[in-house]
PDB file of C-alpha atoms in Angstrom:
ATOM      1  CA  MET A   1      51.212 140.073 144.670  1.00  0.00           C
ATOM      2  CA  GLU A   2      50.817 141.445 147.420  1.00  0.00           C
ATOM      3  CA  ARG A   3      47.412 143.158 147.299  1.00  0.00           C
ATOM      4  CA  LEU A   4      46.370 142.344 150.396  1.00  0.00           C
ATOM      5  CA  LYS A   5      50.080 142.964 151.995  1.00  0.00           C
ATOM      6  CA  ASN A   6      49.409 144.348 156.100  1.00  0.00           C
ATOM      7  CA  LYS A   7      45.439 143.054 156.702  1.00  0.00           C
ATOM      8  CA  THR A   8      44.492 140.051 158.168  1.00  0.00           C
ATOM      9  CA  ALA A   9      41.493 138.348 157.178  1.00  0.00           C
ATOM     10  CA  LEU A  10      39.149 136.327 159.111  1.00  0.00           C
ATOM     11  CA  VAL A  11      37.656 132.864 157.080  1.00  0.00           C
ATOM     12  CA  THR A  12      34.899 130.377 158.513  1.00  0.00           C
ATOM     13  CA  GLY A  13      35.619 127.300 157.126  1.00  0.00           C
ATOM     14  CA  GLY A  14      39.033 126.874 156.438  1.00  0.00           C
ATOM     15  CA  ALA A  15      39.562 123.551 156.890  1.00  0.00           C
ATOM     16  CA  SER A  16      38.618 122.221 153.645  1.00  0.00           C
ATOM     17  CA  GLY A  17      37.213 122.775 150.299  1.00  0.00           C
ATOM     18  CA  ILE A  18      37.038 126.542 149.006  1.00  0.00           C
ATOM     19  CA  GLY A  19      37.689 128.163 152.401  1.00  0.00           C
ATOM     20  CA  ARG A  20      41.222 125.849 152.426  1.00  0.00           C
ATOM     21  CA  SER A  21      42.362 127.457 149.347  1.00  0.00           C
ATOM     22  CA  THR A  22      40.581 130.869 149.992  1.00  0.00           C
ATOM     23  CA  CYS A  23      43.099 130.881 153.246  1.00  0.00           C
ATOM     24  CA  LEU A  24      46.396 129.827 150.886  1.00  0.00           C
ATOM     25  CA  ARG A  25      45.549 132.201 148.473  1.00  0.00           C
ATOM     26  CA  LEU A  26      45.306 135.584 150.887  1.00  0.00           C
ATOM     27  CA  ALA A  27      47.900 134.515 152.472  1.00  0.00           C
ATOM     28  CA  ALA A  28      50.318 134.224 149.381  1.00  0.00           C
ATOM     29  CA  GLU A  29      49.114 137.971 148.759  1.00  0.00           C
ATOM     30  CA  GLY A  30      50.509 139.303 151.886  1.00  0.00           C
ATOM     31  CA  ALA A  31      47.081 138.699 154.263  1.00  0.00           C
ATOM     32  CA  GLU A  32      47.561 137.510 158.027  1.00  0.00           C
ATOM     33  CA  LEU A  33      44.778 134.656 158.729  1.00  0.00           C
ATOM     34  CA  ARG A  34      42.877 133.467 161.459  1.00  0.00           C
ATOM     35  CA  ILE A  35      40.722 131.008 160.376  1.00  0.00           C
ATOM     36  CA  VAL A  36      37.805 129.360 161.668  1.00  0.00           C
ATOM     37  CA  ASP A  37      36.322 126.094 162.147  1.00  0.00           C
ATOM     38  CA  ILE A  38      35.060 123.387 164.576  1.00  0.00           C
ATOM     39  CA  ASN A  39      37.466 121.183 162.813  1.00  0.00           C
ATOM     40  CA  GLU A  40      40.841 122.336 164.871  1.00  0.00           C
ATOM     41  CA  ARG A  41      42.926 119.548 163.579  1.00  0.00           C
ATOM     42  CA  ASP A  42      42.111 120.455 159.931  1.00  0.00           C
ATOM     43  CA  ALA A  43      42.525 123.951 160.396  1.00  0.00           C
ATOM     44  CA  GLN A  44      46.105 123.054 162.071  1.00  0.00           C
ATOM     45  CA  GLN A  45      47.352 121.407 158.840  1.00  0.00           C
ATOM     46  CA  THR A  46      45.533 124.824 157.109  1.00  0.00           C
ATOM     47  CA  VAL A  47      47.888 127.124 159.705  1.00  0.00           C
ATOM     48  CA  ALA A  48      50.647 125.270 158.811  1.00  0.00           C
ATOM     49  CA  ALA A  49      50.722 124.533 154.743  1.00  0.00           C
ATOM     50  CA  ILE A  50      50.398 128.788 155.130  1.00  0.00           C
ATOM     51  CA  GLN A  51      53.439 128.442 157.811  1.00  0.00           C
ATOM     52  CA  ALA A  52      55.748 126.550 155.486  1.00  0.00           C
ATOM     53  CA  ASN A  53      55.552 129.050 152.839  1.00  0.00           C
ATOM     54  CA  GLY A  54      57.062 131.813 155.036  1.00  0.00           C
ATOM     55  CA  GLY A  55      52.932 133.604 155.800  1.00  0.00           C
ATOM     56  CA  LYS A  56      51.353 134.247 158.746  1.00  0.00           C
ATOM     57  CA  ALA A  57      48.396 132.240 160.363  1.00  0.00           C
ATOM     58  CA  SER A  58      46.322 131.108 163.620  1.00  0.00           C
ATOM     59  CA  ALA A  59      43.398 128.605 163.749  1.00  0.00           C
ATOM     60  CA  HIS A  60      40.217 128.866 166.117  1.00  0.00           C
ATOM     61  CA  SER A  61      38.050 126.265 167.057  1.00  0.00           C
ATOM     62  CA  CYS A  62      34.492 127.639 166.855  1.00  0.00           C
ATOM     63  CA  ASP A  63      31.001 126.331 166.439  1.00  0.00           C
ATOM     64  CA  ILE A  64      29.386 129.075 164.105  1.00  0.00           C
ATOM     65  CA  SER A  65      26.316 128.357 164.896  1.00  0.00           C
ATOM     66  CA  ASN A  66      26.470 129.150 168.257  1.00  0.00           C
ATOM     67  CA  THR A  67      25.742 133.021 169.198  1.00  0.00           C
ATOM     68  CA  THR A  68      27.680 133.440 172.135  1.00  0.00           C
ATOM     69  CA  GLU A  69      30.961 131.521 171.053  1.00  0.00           C
ATOM     70  CA  VAL A  70      31.666 133.259 168.401  1.00  0.00           C
ATOM     71  CA  ALA A  71      30.871 136.828 169.630  1.00  0.00           C
ATOM     72  CA  ASN A  72      33.122 135.769 172.190  1.00  0.00           C
ATOM     73  CA  LEU A  73      35.905 134.786 170.205  1.00  0.00           C
ATOM     74  CA  LEU A  74      35.601 137.114 167.293  1.00  0.00           C
ATOM     75  CA  GLN A  75      36.217 139.724 170.695  1.00  0.00           C
ATOM     76  CA  ALA A  76      39.087 138.551 172.010  1.00  0.00           C
ATOM     77  CA  LEU A  77      40.378 138.323 168.127  1.00  0.00           C
ATOM     78  CA  VAL A  78      39.561 142.263 167.596  1.00  0.00           C
ATOM     79  CA  SER A  79      40.996 143.466 170.712  1.00  0.00           C
ATOM     80  CA  LYS A  80      44.813 141.664 170.121  1.00  0.00           C
ATOM     81  CA  GLN A  81      44.296 143.026 166.274  1.00  0.00           C
ATOM     82  CA  PRO A  82      41.952 145.000 163.798  1.00  0.00           C
ATOM     83  CA  ILE A  83      39.810 142.163 161.472  1.00  0.00           C
ATOM     84  CA  ASP A  84      40.470 143.490 157.379  1.00  0.00           C
ATOM     85  CA  ILE A  85      38.457 140.807 155.672  1.00  0.00           C
ATOM     86  CA  LEU A  86      35.564 138.155 156.704  1.00  0.00           C
ATOM     87  CA  ILE A  87      35.441 135.513 154.300  1.00  0.00           C
ATOM     88  CA  ASN A  88      32.563 133.418 155.421  1.00  0.00           C
ATOM     89  CA  SER A  89      33.502 129.936 153.538  1.00  0.00           C
ATOM     90  CA  ALA A  90      31.653 127.598 156.281  1.00  0.00           C
ATOM     91  CA  GLY A  91      28.837 125.950 155.059  1.00  0.00           C
ATOM     92  CA  ILE A  92      26.851 122.371 155.014  1.00  0.00           C
ATOM     93  CA  ALA A  93      24.667 121.286 152.519  1.00  0.00           C
ATOM     94  CA  HIS A  94      21.261 119.087 152.132  1.00  0.00           C
ATOM     95  CA  ILE A  95      19.641 116.574 149.128  1.00  0.00           C
ATOM     96  CA  GLY A  96      16.429 116.428 148.612  1.00  0.00           C
ATOM     97  CA  ASN A  97      13.411 117.742 147.887  1.00  0.00           C
ATOM     98  CA  ILE A  98      10.632 119.245 150.374  1.00  0.00           C
ATOM     99  CA  GLU A  99       9.158 115.938 151.053  1.00  0.00           C
ATOM    100  CA  GLN A 100      12.442 114.770 151.886  1.00  0.00           C
ATOM    101  CA  CYS A 101      13.609 117.813 153.717  1.00  0.00           C
ATOM    102  CA  ALA A 102      12.863 116.756 157.220  1.00  0.00           C
ATOM    103  CA  GLU A 103      12.366 119.893 160.184  1.00  0.00           C
ATOM    104  CA  ASP A 104      15.403 118.846 161.740  1.00  0.00           C
ATOM    105  CA  ASP A 105      17.678 119.112 158.398  1.00  0.00           C
ATOM    106  CA  LEU A 106      16.117 122.383 157.998  1.00  0.00           C
ATOM    107  CA  ASP A 107      16.955 124.184 161.344  1.00  0.00           C
ATOM    108  CA  ARG A 108      20.292 122.499 160.088  1.00  0.00           C
ATOM    109  CA  LEU A 109      21.264 123.815 157.556  1.00  0.00           C
ATOM    110  CA  TYR A 110      19.765 127.006 158.834  1.00  0.00           C
ATOM    111  CA  GLN A 111      21.903 127.117 162.010  1.00  0.00           C
ATOM    112  CA  VAL A 112      25.052 127.024 160.064  1.00  0.00           C
ATOM    113  CA  ASN A 113      24.573 128.421 156.736  1.00  0.00           C
ATOM    114  CA  VAL A 114      22.244 131.349 157.404  1.00  0.00           C
ATOM    115  CA  LYS A 115      23.123 132.238 161.408  1.00  0.00           C
ATOM    116  CA  GLY A 116      26.012 131.033 161.291  1.00  0.00           C
ATOM    117  CA  THR A 117      26.722 134.301 158.180  1.00  0.00           C
ATOM    118  CA  TYR A 118      25.078 135.979 160.540  1.00  0.00           C
ATOM    119  CA  ASN A 119      26.760 135.211 163.202  1.00  0.00           C
ATOM    120  CA  THR A 120      30.153 136.382 162.160  1.00  0.00           C
ATOM    121  CA  MET A 121      28.871 139.789 160.221  1.00  0.00           C
ATOM    122  CA  ALA A 122      27.033 140.773 163.500  1.00  0.00           C
ATOM    123  CA  ALA A 123      30.228 140.568 165.706  1.00  0.00           C
ATOM    124  CA  LEU A 124      32.373 141.944 163.428  1.00  0.00           C
ATOM    125  CA  ILE A 125      30.836 145.199 161.782  1.00  0.00           C
ATOM    126  CA  PRO A 126      30.195 147.289 164.551  1.00  0.00           C
ATOM    127  CA  ALA A 127      34.950 147.580 164.753  1.00  0.00           C
ATOM    128  CA  MET A 128      34.426 147.686 161.126  1.00  0.00           C
ATOM    129  CA  LYS A 129      32.263 150.809 161.564  1.00  0.00           C
ATOM    130  CA  ALA A 130      34.340 151.720 164.334  1.00  0.00           C
ATOM    131  CA  ARG A 131      37.368 152.174 162.190  1.00  0.00           C
ATOM    132  CA  GLN A 132      35.009 152.959 159.043  1.00  0.00           C
ATOM    133  CA  ARG A 133      36.652 150.439 156.808  1.00  0.00           C
ATOM    134  CA  GLY A 134      36.540 146.833 155.827  1.00  0.00           C
ATOM    135  CA  THR A 135      35.040 144.241 153.304  1.00  0.00           C
ATOM    136  CA  ILE A 136      33.374 140.735 153.826  1.00  0.00           C
ATOM    137  CA  VAL A 137      33.104 138.192 151.119  1.00  0.00           C
ATOM    138  CA  ASN A 138      29.955 135.785 151.606  1.00  0.00           C
ATOM    139  CA  LEU A 139      29.725 132.621 149.944  1.00  0.00           C
ATOM    140  CA  ALA A 140      26.735 132.109 148.310  1.00  0.00           C
ATOM    141  CA  SER A 141      25.306 129.541 145.846  1.00  0.00           C
ATOM    142  CA  VAL A 142      23.985 129.648 141.918  1.00  0.00           C
ATOM    143  CA  ALA A 143      21.203 128.321 144.114  1.00  0.00           C
ATOM    144  CA  SER A 144      20.977 131.267 145.501  1.00  0.00           C
ATOM    145  CA  SER A 145      19.383 132.492 142.361  1.00  0.00           C
ATOM    146  CA  VAL A 146      18.116 129.465 140.217  1.00  0.00           C
ATOM    147  CA  GLY A 147      15.950 126.219 140.795  1.00  0.00           C
ATOM    148  CA  ILE A 148      17.512 123.673 141.107  1.00  0.00           C
ATOM    149  CA  ALA A 149      16.693 120.056 141.392  1.00  0.00           C
ATOM    150  CA  ASP A 150      16.281 118.162 145.208  1.00  0.00           C
ATOM    151  CA  ARG A 151      18.139 121.693 146.709  1.00  0.00           C
ATOM    152  CA  PHE A 152      14.718 122.573 149.094  1.00  0.00           C
ATOM    153  CA  ALA A 153      17.113 123.657 152.251  1.00  0.00           C
ATOM    154  CA  TYR A 154      20.146 124.188 150.741  1.00  0.00           C
ATOM    155  CA  SER A 155      18.679 126.361 148.208  1.00  0.00           C
ATOM    156  CA  MET A 156      16.436 128.470 151.399  1.00  0.00           C
ATOM    157  CA  SER A 157      19.515 129.193 153.515  1.00  0.00           C
ATOM    158  CA  LYS A 158      21.669 130.725 150.044  1.00  0.00           C
ATOM    159  CA  GLY A 159      19.173 132.871 149.074  1.00  0.00           C
ATOM    160  CA  ALA A 160      19.248 133.738 152.756  1.00  0.00           C
ATOM    161  CA  VAL A 161      22.808 134.608 152.000  1.00  0.00           C
ATOM    162  CA  LEU A 162      22.553 135.933 148.900  1.00  0.00           C
ATOM    163  CA  THR A 163      20.155 138.904 149.990  1.00  0.00           C
ATOM    164  CA  MET A 164      22.203 139.117 153.742  1.00  0.00           C
ATOM    165  CA  THR A 165      25.061 140.338 151.380  1.00  0.00           C
ATOM    166  CA  TYR A 166      22.500 143.452 149.456  1.00  0.00           C
ATOM    167  CA  SER A 167      21.264 144.505 152.833  1.00  0.00           C
ATOM    168  CA  VAL A 168      24.892 144.473 154.907  1.00  0.00           C
ATOM    169  CA  ALA A 169      25.892 146.383 151.787  1.00  0.00           C
ATOM    170  CA  LYS A 170      23.211 148.774 151.554  1.00  0.00           C
ATOM    171  CA  ASP A 171      23.157 149.362 155.089  1.00  0.00           C
ATOM    172  CA  TYR A 172      27.140 150.251 155.934  1.00  0.00           C
ATOM    173  CA  ILE A 173      27.924 151.614 152.226  1.00  0.00           C
ATOM    174  CA  GLY A 174      28.450 154.799 154.309  1.00  0.00           C
ATOM    175  CA  ASP A 175      31.066 153.606 156.941  1.00  0.00           C
ATOM    176  CA  GLY A 176      33.687 152.133 154.515  1.00  0.00           C
ATOM    177  CA  ILE A 177      32.579 148.375 154.589  1.00  0.00           C
ATOM    178  CA  ARG A 178      31.881 146.869 151.403  1.00  0.00           C
ATOM    179  CA  CYS A 179      30.031 143.310 151.114  1.00  0.00           C
ATOM    180  CA  ASN A 180      29.331 141.211 148.432  1.00  0.00           C
ATOM    181  CA  CYS A 181      29.301 137.555 147.330  1.00  0.00           C
ATOM    182  CA  ILE A 182      30.004 134.926 145.408  1.00  0.00           C
ATOM    183  CA  ALA A 183      28.116 132.285 143.588  1.00  0.00           C
ATOM    184  CA  PRO A 184      30.001 128.903 142.984  1.00  0.00           C
ATOM    185  CA  GLY A 185      28.569 126.256 140.944  1.00  0.00           C
ATOM    186  CA  ARG A 186      29.682 122.840 141.181  1.00  0.00           C
ATOM    187  CA  VAL A 187      33.168 123.068 142.479  1.00  0.00           C
ATOM    188  CA  HIS A 188      35.607 119.876 142.861  1.00  0.00           C
ATOM    189  CA  THR A 189      36.300 119.489 146.755  1.00  0.00           C
ATOM    190  CA  PRO A 190      36.294 116.763 149.169  1.00  0.00           C
ATOM    191  CA  PHE A 191      32.724 116.823 149.975  1.00  0.00           C
ATOM    192  CA  VAL A 192      31.689 116.147 146.312  1.00  0.00           C
ATOM    193  CA  ASP A 193      34.127 113.365 146.641  1.00  0.00           C
ATOM    194  CA  GLN A 194      32.492 111.827 149.285  1.00  0.00           C
ATOM    195  CA  PHE A 195      29.046 112.539 147.959  1.00  0.00           C
ATOM    196  CA  LEU A 196      30.022 110.304 145.427  1.00  0.00           C
ATOM    197  CA  ALA A 197      32.120 107.777 146.898  1.00  0.00           C
ATOM    198  CA  LYS A 198      28.884 107.196 150.065  1.00  0.00           C
ATOM    199  CA  ASN A 199      26.126 107.103 147.175  1.00  0.00           C
ATOM    200  CA  TYR A 200      27.362 105.686 143.813  1.00  0.00           C
ATOM    201  CA  PRO A 201      29.820 103.197 145.068  1.00  0.00           C
ATOM    202  CA  ASP A 202      29.719 101.296 141.965  1.00  0.00           C
ATOM    203  CA  ASN A 203      29.570 103.896 139.312  1.00  0.00           C
ATOM    204  CA  THR A 204      31.800 107.032 140.619  1.00  0.00           C
ATOM    205  CA  ALA A 205      33.458 107.799 137.682  1.00  0.00           C
ATOM    206  CA  GLU A 206      29.913 107.901 135.477  1.00  0.00           C
ATOM    207  CA  ILE A 207      28.291 110.269 137.490  1.00  0.00           C
ATOM    208  CA  PHE A 208      31.225 112.649 138.149  1.00  0.00           C
ATOM    209  CA  GLU A 209      31.642 113.174 134.597  1.00  0.00           C
ATOM    210  CA  LYS A 210      27.368 113.658 134.382  1.00  0.00           C
ATOM    211  CA  LEU A 211      27.737 116.522 137.451  1.00  0.00           C
ATOM    212  CA  SER A 212      31.154 118.102 135.501  1.00  0.00           C
ATOM    213  CA  LYS A 213      28.834 118.570 131.959  1.00  0.00           C
ATOM    214  CA  SER A 214      26.096 119.803 133.701  1.00  0.00           C
ATOM    215  CA  GLN A 215      28.546 123.065 133.501  1.00  0.00           C
ATOM    216  CA  PRO A 216      28.542 124.279 129.712  1.00  0.00           C
ATOM    217  CA  LEU A 217      32.501 124.277 130.119  1.00  0.00           C
ATOM    218  CA  GLY A 218      32.049 120.883 130.897  1.00  0.00           C
ATOM    219  CA  ARG A 219      34.077 120.779 134.357  1.00  0.00           C
ATOM    220  CA  MET A 220      33.649 121.494 137.772  1.00  0.00           C
ATOM    221  CA  GLY A 221      35.153 124.300 139.054  1.00  0.00           C
ATOM    222  CA  GLN A 222      38.226 124.051 141.657  1.00  0.00           C
ATOM    223  CA  PRO A 223      38.332 125.956 144.936  1.00  0.00           C
ATOM    224  CA  GLU A 224      41.782 126.980 143.810  1.00  0.00           C
ATOM    225  CA  GLU A 225      39.261 129.685 141.141  1.00  0.00           C
ATOM    226  CA  MET A 226      37.055 130.639 144.058  1.00  0.00           C
ATOM    227  CA  ALA A 227      39.504 131.619 146.040  1.00  0.00           C
ATOM    228  CA  ALA A 228      41.387 133.559 143.304  1.00  0.00           C
ATOM    229  CA  LEU A 229      38.036 135.509 142.835  1.00  0.00           C
ATOM    230  CA  ILE A 230      37.617 135.926 146.081  1.00  0.00           C
ATOM    231  CA  ALA A 231      41.250 137.245 146.545  1.00  0.00           C
ATOM    232  CA  TYR A 232      40.295 140.066 144.007  1.00  0.00           C
ATOM    233  CA  LEU A 233      36.980 141.224 145.927  1.00  0.00           C
ATOM    234  CA  CYS A 234      39.240 141.466 149.474  1.00  0.00           C
ATOM    235  CA  SER A 235      41.592 143.417 147.490  1.00  0.00           C
ATOM    236  CA  ASP A 236      41.759 147.625 147.036  1.00  0.00           C
ATOM    237  CA  GLU A 237      41.309 146.822 142.728  1.00  0.00           C
ATOM    238  CA  ALA A 238      38.052 146.133 144.120  1.00  0.00           C
ATOM    239  CA  ALA A 239      37.027 149.304 146.273  1.00  0.00           C
ATOM    240  CA  PHE A 240      34.418 150.071 143.665  1.00  0.00           C
ATOM    241  CA  ILE A 241      32.134 146.632 144.174  1.00  0.00           C
ATOM    242  CA  SER A 242      29.884 146.354 146.593  1.00  0.00           C
ATOM    243  CA  GLY A 243      26.222 145.044 146.891  1.00  0.00           C
ATOM    244  CA  CYS A 244      27.506 142.862 144.369  1.00  0.00           C
ATOM    245  CA  ASN A 245      26.892 138.976 143.685  1.00  0.00           C
ATOM    246  CA  PHE A 246      29.130 137.023 141.436  1.00  0.00           C
ATOM    247  CA  PRO A 247      28.263 133.868 139.725  1.00  0.00           C
ATOM    248  CA  ILE A 248      31.319 131.160 138.645  1.00  0.00           C
ATOM    249  CA  ASP A 249      29.806 128.870 137.445  1.00  0.00           C
ATOM    250  CA  GLY A 250      31.293 128.012 134.341  1.00  0.00           C
ATOM    251  CA  GLY A 251      28.147 129.433 132.854  1.00  0.00           C
ATOM    252  CA  PHE A 252      25.566 127.326 134.588  1.00  0.00           C
ATOM    253  CA  VAL A 253      23.085 130.374 135.433  1.00  0.00           C
ATOM    254  CA  THR A 254      23.135 132.020 131.931  1.00  0.00           C
ATOM    255  CA  LEU A 255      24.052 129.178 129.146  1.00  0.00           C
ATOM    256  CA  ASN A 256      22.131 126.137 130.570  1.00  0.00           C
ATOM    257  CA  ASN A 257      19.245 127.809 129.085  1.00  0.00           C
TER     258      ASN A 257
END
């Protein structure tokens, strides 16, 4: 399929996990990629994978929590070529309840997950508005809408991503800008493997199985499955969809009662 032919997509967090899979999927559907990540080395590896399959992509090192840095980079990119699609995939996690969440932890989650999402949208929406078209997909989480144990700071940040999505969709629906978000459950990314290796070195397989079975479908999602939904929401096939939150969680939210 070439649903995204002649479109340029900017993806934050494209160096690994869901972001990387999203870059590969959008490129496979014809989009030209601008990959923004603080890890430029791994972002370049994503670029290489895209180019190896005949796609077009470039990597750009950026701290998305830095408003000035984001604004300068995105202004430079837009001056060369309009951005049709924005995917806010970059994010970090924290495990713990409010007693285990220090002020620094809360600030760190806010800076990346909330302010980072704000920074990219604030930098790109004026250009999208001027062209009267644009598509934004943010990565929220099941933690945006249901209570999950020991995810105080993470839930705070992803709840903000969800409501920012609703606000942008409402405010710019008359400007040809669509804004949606997806709400993944547990997805098998390098973060999961690193977390298990660090915290459960003696029973990694057992804990992995337990986490997988917490979703009614009995497994974790795959990054490629998240990317497939994102690609659809970016395509003209989803032209009638805006202001929506799409759970993609193996039935976690609705079937775990």
